[in-house]
Amino acid sequence: MATDTVVHQLAIRAGNKLRDERLTLATAESCTGGMVATAITDISGSSAWFERGFVTYSNLAKIEMIGVPATLIEQHGAVSEPVAKAMAEGALRNSRAQVSVSITGVAGPAGGSEAKPVGTVCFGWSNRLHTQIETQHFKGDREQVRTQAAAHALRKLLEFLDQRER
């Protein structure tokens, strides 16, 4: 199970990779409420590779801050791969970063449905040329789901950056 220490270590690794590649990161977070951005900015010198973070907790924030189309949310719901993709791409459009990560999900304990139970989290990673999306299902209480989601976002960011080199 991911812990704050795991998230911090992943943020350090992502920061080293971004700095080495001379890239900057933007985040668009919903259910994690800025946990990824916090883990990053806890690192001294992160301003060299972290451009900005958007906490788009409400649907209106997703629409107003990063340009997620309202129709996309209406058609697929806020917790969906199409919205995660639009969030990642919107974070790039509304920043000077070259890479982004997005997170939208149901952390619980309420808010889940049969189709999207508590622990359902959708992710996006984008670099202006390619956007990768996926959905994960995490177990645990609200804080455990959020921490696992933050760790997963950073772990997959490292993989996404590695793919860029190929």
Short mmCIF file of C-alpha atoms in Angstrom, two decimals:
data_model
loop_
_atom_site.label_atom_id
_atom_site.label_comp_id
_atom_site.label_asym_id
_atom_site.label_seq_id
_atom_site.Cartn_x
_atom_site.Cartn_y
_atom_site.Cartn_z
CA MET A 1 0.00 0.00 0.00
CA ALA A 2 1.30 3.44 -0.91
CA THR A 3 2.27 5.80 1.89
CA ASP A 4 3.22 9.46 2.06
CA THR A 5 6.87 8.32 2.08
CA VAL A 6 6.33 6.35 -1.14
CA VAL A 7 4.65 9.36 -2.76
CA HIS A 8 7.53 11.60 -1.65
CA GLN A 9 10.16 9.21 -3.05
CA LEU A 10 8.29 8.95 -6.36
CA ALA A 11 8.07 12.75 -6.52
CA ILE A 12 11.84 12.97 -6.05
CA ARG A 13 12.43 10.44 -8.83
CA ALA A 14 10.01 12.24 -11.16
CA GLY A 15 11.66 15.55 -10.37
CA ASN A 16 15.12 14.20 -11.12
CA LYS A 17 13.89 12.82 -14.43
CA LEU A 18 12.10 16.03 -15.41
CA ARG A 19 15.10 18.16 -14.45
CA ASP A 20 17.49 15.91 -16.40
CA GLU A 21 15.21 16.14 -19.45
CA ARG A 22 14.78 19.92 -18.97
CA LEU A 23 11.01 19.52 -18.83
CA THR A 24 8.41 21.10 -16.60
CA LEU A 25 5.26 19.53 -15.20
CA ALA A 26 1.71 20.73 -14.66
CA THR A 27 -0.84 18.80 -12.62
CA ALA A 28 -4.64 18.76 -12.77
CA GLU A 29 -6.03 17.04 -9.70
CA SER A 30 -9.56 16.39 -8.56
CA CYS A 31 -9.99 13.64 -5.95
CA THR A 32 -6.40 13.97 -4.72
CA GLY A 33 -6.95 17.66 -4.01
CA GLY A 34 -3.38 18.68 -4.81
CA MET A 35 -1.55 15.77 -3.16
CA VAL A 36 0.77 15.33 -6.15
CA ALA A 37 1.52 19.05 -6.29
CA THR A 38 2.15 19.05 -2.53
CA ALA A 39 4.54 16.09 -2.75
CA ILE A 40 6.40 17.89 -5.53
CA THR A 41 6.60 21.28 -3.84
CA ASP A 42 7.80 19.65 -0.62
CA ILE A 43 11.06 19.10 -2.54
CA SER A 44 13.54 21.95 -2.39
CA GLY A 45 14.31 23.22 -5.88
CA SER A 46 11.14 21.82 -7.45
CA SER A 47 10.47 25.20 -9.06
CA ALA A 48 13.05 24.15 -11.67
CA TRP A 49 10.71 21.44 -12.97
CA PHE A 50 7.22 22.09 -11.56
CA GLU A 51 5.32 24.76 -13.49
CA ARG A 52 1.90 24.78 -11.81
CA GLY A 53 -0.89 22.72 -10.32
CA PHE A 54 -4.62 22.98 -10.85
CA VAL A 55 -6.96 21.63 -8.18
CA THR A 56 -10.15 21.16 -10.17
CA TYR A 57 -12.32 19.50 -7.57
CA SER A 58 -15.69 20.62 -8.93
CA ASN A 59 -17.01 20.14 -12.43
CA LEU A 60 -17.18 23.92 -12.83
CA ALA A 61 -13.48 24.21 -11.92
CA LYS A 62 -12.63 21.62 -14.58
CA ILE A 63 -14.57 23.66 -17.13
CA GLU A 64 -13.38 27.14 -16.10
CA MET A 65 -9.75 26.50 -15.15
CA ILE A 66 -8.58 23.96 -17.72
CA GLY A 67 -11.26 24.01 -20.40
CA VAL A 68 -12.82 20.58 -19.99
CA PRO A 69 -15.93 20.69 -22.20
CA ALA A 70 -19.14 20.62 -20.14
CA THR A 71 -20.63 18.23 -22.70
CA LEU A 72 -17.82 15.74 -22.00
CA ILE A 73 -18.65 15.74 -18.29
CA GLU A 74 -22.38 15.42 -19.07
CA GLN A 75 -21.81 12.50 -21.46
CA HIS A 76 -19.20 10.52 -19.52
CA GLY A 77 -19.22 11.87 -15.96
CA ALA A 78 -16.38 13.65 -14.18
CA VAL A 79 -14.78 10.32 -13.30
CA SER A 80 -14.02 9.01 -16.78
CA GLU A 81 -11.09 8.51 -19.10
CA PRO A 82 -12.33 11.15 -21.59
CA VAL A 83 -12.42 13.73 -18.77
CA ALA A 84 -8.99 12.63 -17.47
CA LYS A 85 -7.65 13.08 -21.02
CA ALA A 86 -9.23 16.53 -21.33
CA MET A 87 -7.83 17.49 -17.92
CA ALA A 88 -4.27 16.47 -18.86
CA GLU A 89 -4.47 18.28 -22.18
CA GLY A 90 -6.14 21.31 -20.58
CA ALA A 91 -3.39 21.56 -17.96
CA LEU A 92 -0.88 21.83 -20.80
CA ARG A 93 -2.94 24.37 -22.76
CA ASN A 94 -3.24 26.55 -19.67
CA SER A 95 0.41 26.39 -18.63
CA ARG A 96 3.91 26.57 -20.02
CA ALA A 97 4.69 22.98 -19.01
CA GLN A 98 5.72 20.32 -21.49
CA VAL A 99 4.28 17.39 -19.51
CA SER A 100 1.13 16.98 -17.43
CA VAL A 101 -0.63 14.50 -15.21
CA SER A 102 -4.34 14.45 -14.34
CA ILE A 103 -6.33 12.60 -11.70
CA THR A 104 -10.10 12.35 -11.29
CA GLY A 105 -11.86 9.78 -9.16
CA VAL A 106 -14.15 8.68 -6.36
CA ALA A 107 -12.18 8.67 -3.10
CA GLY A 108 -15.17 7.87 -0.89
CA PRO A 109 -16.61 7.03 1.44
CA ALA A 110 -19.67 8.33 -0.46
CA GLY A 111 -20.13 9.22 -4.10
CA GLY A 112 -19.61 5.82 -5.67
CA SER A 113 -22.05 4.02 -7.94
CA GLU A 114 -22.36 0.52 -9.32
CA ALA A 115 -20.62 1.63 -12.52
CA LYS A 116 -17.99 3.71 -10.69
CA PRO A 117 -17.52 2.39 -7.16
CA VAL A 118 -15.48 4.12 -4.49
CA GLY A 119 -11.82 3.71 -5.40
CA THR A 120 -12.33 4.24 -9.14
CA VAL A 121 -9.70 6.71 -10.36
CA CYS A 122 -8.99 7.84 -13.93
CA PHE A 123 -5.60 9.23 -14.93
CA GLY A 124 -4.07 11.09 -17.85
CA TRP A 125 -0.47 11.88 -18.83
CA SER A 126 0.25 14.20 -21.73
CA ASN A 127 3.24 15.73 -23.52
CA ARG A 128 1.49 17.79 -26.22
CA LEU A 129 2.10 15.02 -28.79
CA HIS A 130 0.54 12.08 -27.01
CA THR A 131 -1.90 11.56 -24.16
CA GLN A 132 -2.13 8.28 -22.28
CA ILE A 133 -5.15 7.46 -20.11
CA GLU A 134 -6.13 4.64 -17.79
CA THR A 135 -8.47 3.71 -14.96
CA GLN A 136 -7.49 2.01 -11.72
CA HIS A 137 -9.54 0.66 -8.82
CA PHE A 138 -8.02 1.15 -5.38
CA LYS A 139 -9.12 -0.37 -2.07
CA GLY A 140 -9.16 1.30 1.31
CA ASP A 141 -10.53 4.34 3.05
CA ARG A 142 -10.60 7.84 1.57
CA GLU A 143 -7.04 8.72 2.51
CA GLN A 144 -5.69 5.37 1.29
CA VAL A 145 -7.43 5.77 -2.08
CA ARG A 146 -6.07 9.30 -2.46
CA THR A 147 -2.53 8.29 -1.48
CA GLN A 148 -2.56 5.28 -3.81
CA ALA A 149 -3.83 7.49 -6.63
CA ALA A 150 -1.07 10.07 -6.08
CA ALA A 151 1.58 7.33 -6.01
CA HIS A 152 0.19 5.70 -9.15
CA ALA A 153 0.11 9.03 -11.00
CA LEU A 154 3.80 9.62 -10.24
CA ARG A 155 4.86 6.02 -10.93
CA LYS A 156 3.19 6.07 -14.33
CA LEU A 157 4.59 9.55 -15.01
CA LEU A 158 8.06 8.01 -14.76
CA GLU A 159 7.04 5.33 -17.28
CA PHE A 160 5.48 7.97 -19.53
CA LEU A 161 8.73 9.97 -19.50
CA ASP A 162 10.72 6.82 -20.30
CA GLN A 163 8.48 6.12 -23.32
CA ARG A 164 9.21 9.61 -24.57
CA GLU A 165 12.90 8.72 -24.89
CA ARG A 166 12.24 5.79 -27.22
#
